[in-house]
Coordinates of C-alpha atoms and ligand atoms in Angstrom, one line a residue:
X1 CA 20.1 43.3 12.2
X2 CA 18.4 45.3 14.9
X3 CA 16.7 48.6 14.2
X4 CA 18.3 51.5 16.0
X5 CA 16.7 52.3 19.3
X6 CA 17.1 54.5 22.3
X7 CA 17.5 52.3 25.3
X8 CA 19.4 52.2 28.6
X9 CA 22.5 51.2 26.6
X10 CA 21.8 52.5 23.1
X11 CA 21.4 55.9 21.5
X12 CA 20.4 57.0 18.0
X13 CA 20.5 60.2 16.1
X14 CA 18.1 60.8 13.2
X15 CA 19.7 62.0 9.9
X16 CA 16.3 63.0 8.4
X17 CA 16.1 66.6 7.0
X18 CA 17.6 68.4 4.1
X19 CA 20.5 66.8 2.3
X20 CA 22.6 67.9 -0.7
X21 CA 21.5 66.2 -3.9
X22 CA 22.9 66.0 -7.4
X23 CA 22.0 64.1 -10.6
X24 CA 24.8 62.3 -12.2
X25 CA 23.6 62.1 -15.8
X26 CA 27.0 61.5 -17.2
X27 CA 27.6 58.7 -14.7
X28 CA 31.0 60.1 -13.7
X29 CA 30.5 60.6 -10.0
X30 CA 32.0 57.2 -8.9
X31 CA 35.2 57.5 -11.0
X32 CA 35.5 61.2 -10.1
X33 CA 35.0 60.2 -6.4
X34 CA 32.4 62.7 -5.6
X35 CA 32.2 61.4 -2.1
X36 CA 35.6 63.0 -1.3
X37 CA 34.3 66.6 -1.2
X38 CA 31.1 68.6 -1.0
X39 CA 28.8 67.8 -4.0
X40 CA 29.3 70.6 -6.6
X41 CA 26.2 72.1 -8.2
X42 CA 24.0 70.4 -5.6
X43 CA 20.5 71.3 -4.8
X44 CA 18.7 70.5 -1.5
X45 CA 16.7 67.3 -1.1
X46 CA 14.3 66.2 1.6
X47 CA 15.0 62.9 3.3
X48 CA 12.8 60.9 3.6
X49 CA 11.2 61.4 0.2
X50 CA 11.3 60.3 -3.4
X51 CA 13.4 62.8 -5.3
X52 CA 11.2 62.6 -8.4
X53 CA 8.4 65.1 -7.7
X54 CA 10.2 67.6 -5.5
X55 CA 11.7 69.5 -8.3
X56 CA 9.2 70.8 -10.9
X57 CA 11.3 69.3 -13.6
X58 CA 10.8 66.3 -15.8
X59 CA 14.6 65.9 -16.0
X60 CA 14.5 65.0 -12.3
X61 CA 11.1 63.3 -12.3
X62 CA 11.9 60.8 -15.1
X63 CA 15.6 60.6 -14.3
X64 CA 17.3 57.2 -14.7
X65 CA 20.7 56.5 -13.3
X66 CA 22.9 57.5 -10.3
X67 CA 21.9 60.3 -8.0
X68 CA 24.0 61.5 -5.1
X69 CA 22.9 62.4 -1.6
X70 CA 25.2 64.0 0.9
X71 CA 25.0 65.3 4.5
X72 CA 27.3 66.0 7.4
X73 CA 26.5 64.8 10.9
X74 CA 28.3 65.7 14.1
X75 CA 28.9 62.5 16.1
X76 CA 27.8 63.1 19.7
X77 CA 30.7 63.8 22.0
X78 CA 29.4 61.2 24.4
X79 CA 30.0 58.4 21.8
X80 CA 33.7 58.2 22.5
X81 CA 34.6 54.5 22.7
X82 CA 31.2 53.5 21.4
X83 CA 30.5 51.2 18.5
X84 CA 28.9 53.5 15.8
X85 CA 26.5 52.2 13.1
X86 CA 25.0 54.0 10.1
X87 CA 21.6 52.5 9.3
X88 CA 19.4 53.1 6.3
X89 CA 15.8 51.9 6.5
X90 CA 15.8 51.8 2.7
X91 CA 17.4 53.2 -0.5
X92 CA 15.5 52.6 -3.7
X93 CA 16.6 50.6 -5.6
X94 CA 20.3 50.3 -4.5
X95 CA 23.0 52.3 -2.9
X96 CA 26.6 52.6 -2.0
X97 CA 27.6 54.6 1.0
X98 CA 30.8 56.5 2.0
X99 CA 31.7 57.9 5.4
X100 CA 34.2 60.7 4.8
X101 CA 36.5 59.0 2.2
X102 CA 35.8 55.4 3.1
X103 CA 33.3 53.2 1.3
X104 CA 31.3 51.4 4.0
X105 CA 28.4 49.5 2.5
X106 CA 26.4 48.7 -0.7
X107 CA 22.9 47.3 -0.8
X108 CA 20.7 45.9 -3.5
X109 CA 16.9 46.2 -3.3
X110 CA 14.8 49.2 -2.6
X111 CA 12.6 48.3 0.3
X112 CA 14.7 46.6 3.1
X113 CA 17.2 48.1 5.5
X114 CA 20.9 47.9 5.6
X115 CA 23.7 49.2 7.8
X116 CA 27.4 49.4 8.3
X117 CA 29.6 49.7 11.4
X118 CA 31.5 53.0 10.9
X119 CA 33.3 53.3 14.3
X120 CA 36.7 53.5 12.7
X121 CA 35.7 56.2 10.2
X122 CA 34.2 58.7 12.7
X123 CA 35.3 60.5 15.8
X124 CA 33.1 61.5 18.7
X125 CA 32.6 65.2 18.8
X126 CA 33.7 65.7 15.1
X127 CA 31.7 66.0 11.9
X128 CA 31.5 63.2 9.4
X129 CA 30.5 63.5 5.8
X130 CA 28.1 60.9 4.6
X131 CA 27.7 60.4 0.9
X132 CA 25.2 58.0 -0.8
X133 CA 24.9 57.2 -4.4
X134 CA 21.5 55.9 -5.1
X135 CA 20.6 54.2 -8.4
X136 CA 17.1 53.6 -9.6
X137 CA 17.8 51.5 -12.7
X138 CA 15.7 48.4 -13.2
X139 CA 16.9 45.4 -15.3
X140 CA 15.9 41.8 -15.8
X141 CA 18.2 41.0 -12.9
X142 CA 16.4 43.3 -10.4
X143 CA 13.3 42.9 -8.3
X144 CA 11.1 44.4 -9.7
X145 CA 12.4 44.0 -13.2
X146 CA 12.6 46.6 -16.0
X147 CA 14.6 47.5 -19.1
X148 CA 16.1 50.8 -20.3
X149 CA 15.3 51.9 -23.8
X150 CA 17.0 54.7 -25.7
X151 CA 14.3 57.0 -27.2
X152 CA 14.3 60.4 -28.9
X153 CA 13.1 61.6 -25.5
X154 CA 16.2 60.2 -23.9
X155 CA 16.8 57.2 -21.7
X156 CA 13.5 55.7 -20.6
X157 CA 13.0 53.1 -17.9
X158 CA 10.3 50.6 -18.9
X159 CA 8.7 48.2 -16.4
X160 CA 5.8 46.0 -16.1
X161 CA 4.3 47.2 -12.8
X162 CA 1.6 49.7 -12.6
X163 CA 3.0 52.3 -10.2
X164 CA 5.5 55.0 -10.7
X165 CA 9.2 54.1 -10.3
X166 CA 9.8 56.5 -7.4
X167 CA 13.3 56.4 -6.0
X168 CA 15.6 57.9 -3.4
X169 CA 16.0 57.8 0.3
X170 CA 12.4 57.0 1.2
X171 CA 12.8 56.2 4.9
X172 CA 14.7 57.4 7.9
X173 CA 18.4 57.2 8.2
X174 CA 20.1 56.8 11.6
X175 CA 23.5 57.1 13.2
X176 CA 23.4 54.9 16.3
X177 CA 25.7 53.7 19.1
X178 CA 26.0 50.6 21.2
X179 CA 28.7 49.2 23.4
X180 CA 31.3 46.9 21.9
X181 CA 29.5 43.9 23.4
X182 CA 26.1 44.1 21.7
X183 CA 22.9 42.3 20.7
X184 CA 22.6 41.6 17.0
X185 CA 19.2 39.8 16.6
X186 CA 16.0 39.0 18.5
X187 CA 13.5 36.4 17.2
X188 CA 10.2 35.5 18.9
X189 CA 7.6 33.0 18.1
X190 CA 4.4 33.1 20.1
X191 CA 2.0 30.2 20.8
X192 CA -1.1 29.5 22.7
X193 CA -1.8 26.8 25.3
X194 CA -5.4 27.2 26.4
X195 CA -5.6 30.4 28.3
X196 CA -1.8 30.7 28.5
X197 CA 0.6 32.0 26.0
X198 CA 4.1 30.9 25.1
X199 CA 6.9 33.1 23.8
X200 CA 9.9 31.2 22.3
X201 CA 12.8 33.6 21.9
X202 CA 16.2 33.4 20.3
X203 CA 18.8 36.2 21.0
X204 CA 22.1 36.7 19.2
X205 CA 25.0 38.8 20.3
X206 CA 28.5 39.8 19.2
X207 CA 31.8 40.5 21.0
X208 CA 30.0 39.2 24.1
X209 CA 32.4 36.6 25.5
X210 CA 31.6 35.9 29.1
X211 CA 28.3 37.7 28.9
X212 CA 24.9 36.2 29.6
X213 CA 21.5 36.8 28.0
X214 CA 18.6 37.7 30.2
X215 CA 15.1 38.4 29.0
X216 CA 12.2 40.1 30.7
X217 CA 8.7 40.1 29.4
X218 CA 6.4 42.9 30.6
X219 CA 2.7 43.5 29.9
X220 CA 1.4 46.7 28.5
X221 CA 1.3 48.3 32.0
X222 CA 5.0 47.5 32.5
X223 CA 4.4 44.7 35.0
X224 CA 6.9 41.8 34.7
X225 CA 5.1 38.6 33.6
X226 CA 8.0 36.3 32.8
X227 CA 11.8 36.2 32.8
X228 CA 14.4 33.9 31.3
X229 CA 18.1 33.4 31.0
X230 CA 20.2 32.1 28.1
X231 CA 20.2 32.9 24.4
X232 CA 17.2 30.7 23.7
X233 CA 14.2 29.7 25.7
X234 CA 10.4 29.7 26.1
X235 CA 8.5 32.0 28.4
X236 CA 5.0 31.2 29.6
X237 CA 2.4 33.9 30.2
X238 CA -0.4 32.8 32.4
X239 CA -3.8 34.0 31.3
X240 CA -2.4 35.8 28.3
X241 CA -3.9 38.8 26.7
X242 CA -3.9 37.7 23.0
X243 CA -3.0 39.8 20.1
X244 CA -6.1 39.7 17.8
X245 CA -7.5 41.5 14.9
X246 CA -8.9 44.8 16.3
X247 CA -7.0 44.3 19.6
X248 CA -3.3 45.0 19.1
X249 CA -2.2 44.1 22.6
X250 CA 1.6 44.0 22.8
X251 CA 3.9 42.7 25.5
X252 CA 7.4 44.1 25.7
X253 CA 10.4 41.7 25.6
X254 CA 13.5 43.3 26.9
X255 CA 16.6 41.4 25.9
X256 CA 19.7 42.2 28.0
X257 CA 23.3 41.3 27.7
X258 CA 24.7 41.0 31.2
X259 CA 28.4 41.1 31.9
X260 CA 30.3 39.0 34.4
X261 CA 30.0 41.6 37.1
X262 CA 26.2 41.8 36.6
X263 CA 26.3 45.0 34.6
X264 CA 23.8 45.5 31.7
X265 CA 26.0 45.8 28.6
X266 CA 23.2 46.0 26.1
X267 CA 19.4 46.2 26.2
X268 CA 16.9 46.0 23.4
X269 CA 13.1 46.1 23.4
X270 CA 10.9 43.9 21.1
X271 CA 7.2 44.2 21.0
X272 CA 5.5 40.8 21.2
X273 CA 1.9 40.0 20.2
X274 CA 0.8 36.5 21.3
X275 CA -1.3 35.0 18.6
X276 CA -1.3 32.0 16.3
X277 CA -1.9 31.7 12.6
X278 CA -2.9 28.5 10.7
X279 CA -4.7 27.3 7.6
X280 CA -7.2 24.6 8.1
X281 CA -8.9 23.4 4.9
X282 CA -10.5 26.4 3.4
X283 CA -10.3 28.4 6.7
X284 CA -7.7 31.0 7.7
X285 CA -7.4 30.8 11.4
X286 CA -6.1 33.5 13.8
X287 CA -6.0 32.2 17.4
X288 CA -7.9 29.2 16.2
X289 CA -10.8 31.4 15.0
X290 CA -11.8 31.8 11.3
X291 CA -10.7 35.1 10.1
X292 CA -12.2 37.1 7.1
X293 CA -10.0 39.7 5.6
X294 CA -11.6 43.0 4.7
X295 CA -9.5 45.9 3.4
X296 CA -7.2 46.9 0.6
X297 CA -4.2 46.6 -1.4
X298 CA -2.3 49.8 -0.6
X299 CA 0.6 51.7 -1.9
X300 CA 3.2 54.0 -0.4
X301 CA 2.3 56.9 -2.5
X302 CA 1.7 60.6 -1.8
X303 CA 1.7 63.9 -3.6
X304 CA 5.1 65.6 -3.7
X305 CA 7.0 63.0 -1.5
X306 CA 6.1 60.0 -3.7
X307 CA 7.1 56.9 -1.7
X308 CA 8.6 58.9 1.2
X309 CA 7.5 57.8 4.6
X310 CA 5.3 60.3 6.4
X311 CA 4.0 59.9 10.0
X312 CA 1.0 62.1 9.6
X313 CA -0.3 60.2 6.6
X314 CA 0.6 56.9 8.3
X315 CA -1.8 57.7 11.1
X316 CA -4.4 59.2 8.8
X317 CA -4.5 56.1 6.7
X318 CA -4.9 53.9 9.7
X319 CA -7.8 56.2 10.9
X320 CA -9.4 55.7 7.5
X321 CA -9.0 52.0 7.7
X322 CA -10.8 52.0 11.0
X323 CA -13.4 54.4 9.7
X324 CA -14.3 52.2 6.8
X325 CA -14.2 49.0 8.8
X326 CA -11.1 47.4 7.2
X327 CA -9.3 44.8 9.3
X328 CA -6.3 44.2 7.0
X329 CA -4.2 45.3 4.0
X330 CA -1.6 43.9 1.7
X331 CA 1.8 45.7 1.3
X332 CA 1.3 45.7 -2.4
X333 CA 3.8 45.6 -4.1
X334 CA 6.9 45.8 -1.9
X335 CA 7.8 45.8 1.8
X336 CA 6.5 49.0 3.5
X337 CA 8.3 51.2 6.0
X338 CA 8.7 49.4 9.4
X339 CA 6.7 52.2 11.1
X340 CA 3.7 51.0 9.1
X341 CA 4.0 47.5 10.5
X342 CA 4.6 48.8 14.0
X343 CA 1.3 50.7 13.6
X344 CA -0.5 47.6 12.4
X345 CA 0.8 45.7 15.4
X346 CA -0.4 48.3 17.8
X347 CA -3.8 48.8 16.1
X348 CA -4.5 45.1 15.5
X349 CA -4.6 45.4 11.7
X350 CA -3.7 42.2 9.8
X351 CA -1.1 42.4 7.1
X352 CA -0.2 40.4 4.1
X353 CA 3.4 41.1 3.6
X354 CA 4.7 41.2 0.0
X355 CA 8.1 41.3 -1.6
X356 CA 8.9 43.7 -4.4
X357 CA 8.6 40.9 -7.0
X358 CA 6.0 42.6 -9.2
X359 CA 5.9 42.7 -13.0
X360 CA 7.6 39.3 -13.7
X361 CA 5.0 38.9 -16.4
X362 CA 5.6 39.9 -20.0
X363 CA 2.1 38.8 -20.9
X364 CA 0.7 41.8 -19.1
X365 CA 0.6 45.2 -20.5
X366 CA -0.7 44.9 -24.0
X367 CA 0.5 48.4 -24.6
X368 CA -0.6 49.7 -21.2
X369 CA 2.8 49.7 -19.6
X370 CA 4.9 49.4 -22.7
X371 CA 8.0 47.2 -23.3
X372 CA 6.3 44.3 -25.0
X373 CA 8.0 41.6 -27.0
X374 CA 10.0 39.8 -24.3
X375 CA 9.7 36.3 -22.9
X376 CA 9.3 36.3 -19.1
X377 CA 11.6 33.5 -18.1
X378 CA 14.7 33.0 -20.3
X379 CA 18.5 33.1 -20.0
X380 CA 18.3 36.8 -21.2
X381 CA 15.3 37.9 -19.2
X382 CA 14.1 36.7 -15.8
X383 CA 16.7 34.0 -15.1
X384 CA 18.6 32.2 -12.3
X385 CA 20.4 35.3 -11.3
X386 CA 17.0 37.1 -11.0
X387 CA 15.8 34.3 -8.8
X388 CA 18.8 34.7 -6.5
X389 CA 18.0 38.4 -6.2
X390 CA 14.4 37.5 -5.5
X391 CA 15.5 34.9 -2.9
X392 CA 17.6 37.5 -1.2
X393 CA 14.6 39.9 -1.1
X394 CA 12.6 37.1 0.6
X395 CA 15.4 36.5 3.1
X396 CA 15.6 40.2 3.9
X397 CA 11.8 40.6 4.2
X398 CA 11.5 37.7 6.6
X399 CA 14.5 38.8 8.6
X400 CA 13.0 42.3 9.0
X401 CA 9.4 41.4 9.6
X402 CA 9.4 38.0 11.4
X403 CA 8.5 39.4 14.8
X404 CA 5.5 41.4 13.7
X405 CA 2.2 39.8 15.0
X406 CA 0.3 41.8 12.4
X407 CA 2.0 39.9 9.6
X408 CA 0.0 36.7 9.0
X409 CA 0.9 35.7 5.5
X410 CA 3.9 36.1 3.1
X411 CA 3.2 37.0 -0.5
X412 CA 6.3 36.2 -2.4
X413 CA 5.2 37.8 -5.7
X414 CA 2.4 39.8 -7.4
X415 CA 0.9 38.6 -10.7
X416 CA 4.0 36.8 -12.1
X417 CA 3.6 34.6 -15.1
X418 CA 2.4 31.4 -13.5
X419 CA 0.9 29.3 -16.3
X420 CA 4.2 27.9 -17.7
X421 CA 6.7 25.2 -16.8
X422 CA 9.3 27.8 -16.5
X423 CA 7.3 29.6 -13.9
X424 CA 6.8 26.4 -11.9
X425 CA 10.6 25.8 -11.9
X426 CA 11.3 29.4 -10.9
X427 CA 8.9 29.5 -8.0
X428 CA 9.1 26.1 -6.4
X429 CA 12.5 26.8 -4.6
X430 CA 11.3 30.2 -3.5
X431 CA 8.3 28.7 -1.7
X432 CA 10.6 26.2 -0.1
X433 CA 13.0 28.9 1.0
X434 CA 10.2 31.0 2.5
X435 CA 8.9 28.0 4.5
X436 CA 12.4 27.2 5.7
X437 CA 13.0 30.8 6.8
X438 CA 9.6 31.0 8.6
X439 CA 7.8 27.7 9.3
X440 CA 5.2 29.6 11.4
X441 CA 3.3 31.6 8.7
X442 CA 1.5 30.5 5.5
X443 CA 3.0 31.4 2.2
X444 CA 1.4 32.4 -1.0
X445 CA 1.7 34.4 -4.2
X446 CA -0.8 36.6 -6.0
X447 CA -2.3 35.0 -9.1
X448 CA -3.2 37.1 -12.2
X449 CA -6.2 36.7 -14.5
X450 CA -4.0 35.5 -17.3
X451 CA -3.6 32.3 -15.4
X452 CA -7.2 31.5 -14.4
X453 CA -8.4 28.4 -12.6
X454 CA -7.1 25.3 -14.3
X455 CA -4.2 27.0 -15.9
X456 CA -2.0 28.2 -13.0
X457 CA 1.0 26.0 -12.3
X458 CA 2.3 27.9 -9.2
X459 CA -0.8 28.0 -6.9
X460 CA -0.1 24.3 -6.1
X461 CA 2.8 25.6 -3.9
X462 CA 0.8 28.1 -1.9
X463 CA -1.1 27.5 1.4
X464 CA -3.7 30.0 0.3
X465 CA -5.0 31.1 -3.1
X466 CA -4.7 34.9 -3.6
X467 CA -6.5 36.2 -6.7
X468 CA -6.5 39.5 -8.5
X469 CA -9.6 39.7 -10.7
X470 CA -11.2 42.5 -12.7
X471 CA -14.4 40.9 -14.1
X472 CA -16.6 43.9 -15.0
X473 CA -13.5 46.1 -15.6
X474 CA -10.8 44.7 -17.8
X475 CA -13.2 42.0 -19.0
X476 CA -17.0 42.3 -19.4
X477 CA -16.4 46.1 -19.1
X478 CA -19.7 47.6 -18.0
X479 CA -21.5 44.3 -18.2
X480 CA -21.9 43.3 -14.6
X481 CA -24.3 40.4 -15.2
X482 CA -21.9 38.7 -17.5
X483 CA -19.1 39.5 -15.1
X484 CA -20.9 38.0 -12.2
X485 CA -21.5 34.7 -14.0
X486 CA -17.9 34.4 -15.2
X487 CA -16.4 35.4 -11.9
X488 CA -18.5 33.0 -9.9
X489 CA -17.7 30.1 -12.3
X490 CA -14.0 30.7 -11.9
X491 CA -14.2 31.1 -8.2
X492 CA -16.1 27.8 -7.9
X493 CA -13.2 26.2 -9.6
X494 CA -10.7 27.6 -7.2
X495 CA -12.9 26.6 -4.2
X496 CA -12.5 23.0 -5.3
X497 CA -8.8 23.2 -4.5
X498 CA -9.7 23.1 -0.8
X499 CA -7.6 26.1 0.1
X500 CA -8.7 29.5 1.6
X501 CA -9.2 32.1 -1.2
X502 CA -8.4 35.7 -0.6
X503 CA -9.4 38.1 -3.4
X504 CA -6.4 40.4 -3.1
X505 CA -7.5 42.8 -5.9
X506 CA -10.8 43.7 -7.4
X507 CA -11.5 47.3 -8.5
X508 CA -12.7 49.8 -11.1
X509 CA -11.0 53.1 -12.1
X510 CA -13.3 55.9 -10.9
X511 CA -12.9 59.5 -11.7
X512 CA -14.0 61.4 -8.5
X513 CA -17.0 63.6 -9.2
X514 CA -18.0 61.7 -12.4
X515 CA -21.6 60.6 -12.0
X516 CA -24.0 58.7 -14.2
X517 CA -27.4 57.0 -14.4
X518 CA -27.3 54.2 -15.3
X519 CA -23.8 53.5 -13.8
X520 CA -21.1 53.8 -16.5
X521 CA -17.5 52.7 -16.1
X522 CA -15.4 55.5 -14.6
X523 CA -18.3 56.9 -12.6
X524 CA -18.6 56.8 -8.8
X525 CA -21.9 54.8 -9.3
X526 CA -20.2 52.2 -11.4
X527 CA -17.5 51.6 -8.8
X528 CA -20.2 51.0 -6.2
X529 CA -22.2 48.7 -8.5
X530 CA -19.0 46.8 -9.4
X531 CA -18.0 46.2 -5.8
X532 CA -21.6 45.1 -5.0
X533 CA -21.4 42.6 -7.8
X534 CA -18.2 41.2 -6.4
X535 CA -19.6 41.0 -2.9
X536 CA -22.6 39.0 -4.0
X537 CA -20.2 36.5 -5.6
X538 CA -17.9 36.3 -2.5
X539 CA -20.9 35.8 -0.2
X540 CA -22.0 32.7 -2.1
X541 CA -18.6 30.9 -1.9
X542 CA -17.5 29.6 1.5
X543 CA -13.9 29.2 0.5
X544 CA -13.6 33.0 0.0
X545 CA -12.0 34.2 3.3
X546 CA -11.1 37.7 2.3
X547 CA -11.8 40.7 0.1
X548 CA -9.2 43.4 -0.4
X549 CA -10.3 46.1 -2.8
X550 CA -7.8 47.6 -5.3
X551 CA -6.9 50.2 -4.2
X552 CA -7.1 52.1 -0.9
X553 CA -6.3 55.4 -2.7
X554 CA -5.5 56.7 -6.2
X555 CA -1.8 56.5 -7.0
X556 CA 0.8 57.7 -9.5
X557 CA 1.7 55.5 -12.4
X558 CA 3.7 56.0 -15.6
X559 CA 1.8 57.8 -18.3
X560 CA -0.4 55.8 -20.6
X561 CA -3.7 55.9 -22.4
X562 CA -5.2 53.7 -19.7
X563 CA -4.2 56.0 -16.9
X564 CA -5.8 59.4 -16.2
X565 CA -3.4 61.2 -13.9
X566 CA -2.5 57.9 -12.4
X567 CA -4.4 54.8 -11.4
X568 CA -7.9 55.9 -10.2
X569 CA -9.1 52.7 -8.6
X570 CA -8.8 54.2 -5.2
X571 CA -11.7 54.2 -2.9
X572 CA -10.2 57.4 -1.6
X573 CA -8.6 60.0 -3.8
X574 CA -4.8 60.5 -3.6
X575 CA -5.4 63.1 -1.0
X576 CA -7.6 60.7 0.9
X577 CA -11.1 62.1 0.2
X578 CA -13.8 59.4 0.0
X579 CA -15.5 58.4 -3.3
X580 CA -19.0 57.0 -3.1
X581 CA -17.5 53.5 -2.8
X582 CA -15.9 54.4 0.5
X583 CA -19.4 54.9 2.0
X584 CA -20.6 51.7 0.4
X585 CA -17.7 49.7 1.8
X586 CA -18.2 51.2 5.2
X587 CA -21.8 50.0 5.2
X588 CA -20.7 46.5 4.3
X589 CA -17.7 46.2 6.6
X590 CA -19.1 48.1 9.7
X591 CA -22.4 46.4 10.2
X592 CA -22.4 47.7 13.7
X593 CA -22.9 51.3 12.5
Ligands
LIG1 C1 -3.1 44.5 -11.2 C2 -1.9 44.8 -10.5 C3 -1.9 46.2 -9.9 C4 -2.5 47.2 -10.9 C5 -4.0 46.7 -11.1 C6 -4.7 47.7 -12.1 O1 -1.6 43.9 -9.5 O2 -0.6 46.6 -9.5 O3 -2.5 48.5 -10.5 O4 -4.0 45.5 -11.7 O5 -4.7 47.4 -13.3 O6 -2.7 43.9 -12.4 O7 -5.3 48.6 -11.6

């Protein structure tokens, strides 16, 4: 699948804006065929945005079930005879779409794109009604998992991940047009050969009998540096400008479909960063150079719009990453909007790209997130069907993000149960699948403190060890000396595995404006002292090749006695103001300043 673009042969029309929106508490909309007419009793809803916080109403905020979105779009007059596609960058967690009265597509999984050709259902120059039923229910057969419980307060969605279950149309929606003969996929794999670069490409097309593929690679100034013909090939770039952390240099690969008479039937542009990634012993190499990750686990989370994509915050967050000296982040705990990865490509920020497999661990929670009393892996809970949904989520993530130079590592799950035989059986094939889909990037998963060194049975499959640890917070709370000893001892164990270690989470909840001498948990001073302790440990262990603080910013969670207006481990507040820790990290990460 190719993202909609405006090119010499393609057009796109954005469907963002205000749509009609209705809750379907009785679950009657599908059988009553609400898509056949304007939604009755609808209110307006912004797209892109989570629907939850827009209305000041718990019945919307905590709603579980089907919600309906509807809009009308006038198909441009000039699209007569064109192939028309309706493209959703995401619908959380699943959706079915109708164009006028025709059902055109359904999709499972809240963070990857899907589309349908709708040519036969629309007419150039006429309006088309687009109706989407989005469903936010989580079960043991979804990624992430959850269960619904009936309570005196109504239907409640329980889940084992620590962020609010925002839902809706979080990302842009597009109507786009191509010619009948069109490109359907572009894959690139870059390599280095001394000072030169190589770009292997593979182009796919449809309804293109008799047409030829031509590719043109241009540098950032638009100068042609290599050309090729045929659906597959390798281009060489003399004296290549490498993509590197802090230097997001991109070439542009234009793929063209050329007709028998030499006419360009389709043209698509793909940014290409020429860089390599490898793991060598305990080192993580980018372009053959050891790389040390600094940065954060993030969230897509904002006041009012929840997980809705917002370009202003996108840029502001990247400015703050630069300000603080971060060179990387993890897309905890789901694939982020594609615009985020584009920005990382352009700005030379390194990304650990994660699936939405979070909360596959019934050992976690202890009353924090609720819903205890289940076994993680069993025929009734996380089972073979869940694994297939998980596998599909990995396929869609790799298909979507394979060409981003910023993505250097796949994280196939966050903190799953990993100390049991069942976990080993569940995960082995998923690692194999990821490697088969992308042999060019290392693969890992994020290990939880319940499966410490010596107990984990899944880390054997990873190329790197990714650890989330809260010594000095969830354990040894307020006792940083004890925490330091215990943390170092565990890390020494992992270092013996001979793989690079990235600490993907360490953090302490901090209430902004709370101060104390001596530093007490929840105070800004404690967050600083806690981070300092962690850094002393990391600096003593060579195998540690990265530190990503939990979290970049405070974020919304379900209510609970462990959460004060959400998770407060942010180094920035939810509205992106720095806590004392932000200045401390800046001093460590930007030694130039
Ligand atoms: C880890 C999770 C993360 C949580 C964090 C925390 O990976 O999603 O938000 O702990 O407790 O278990 O703050």
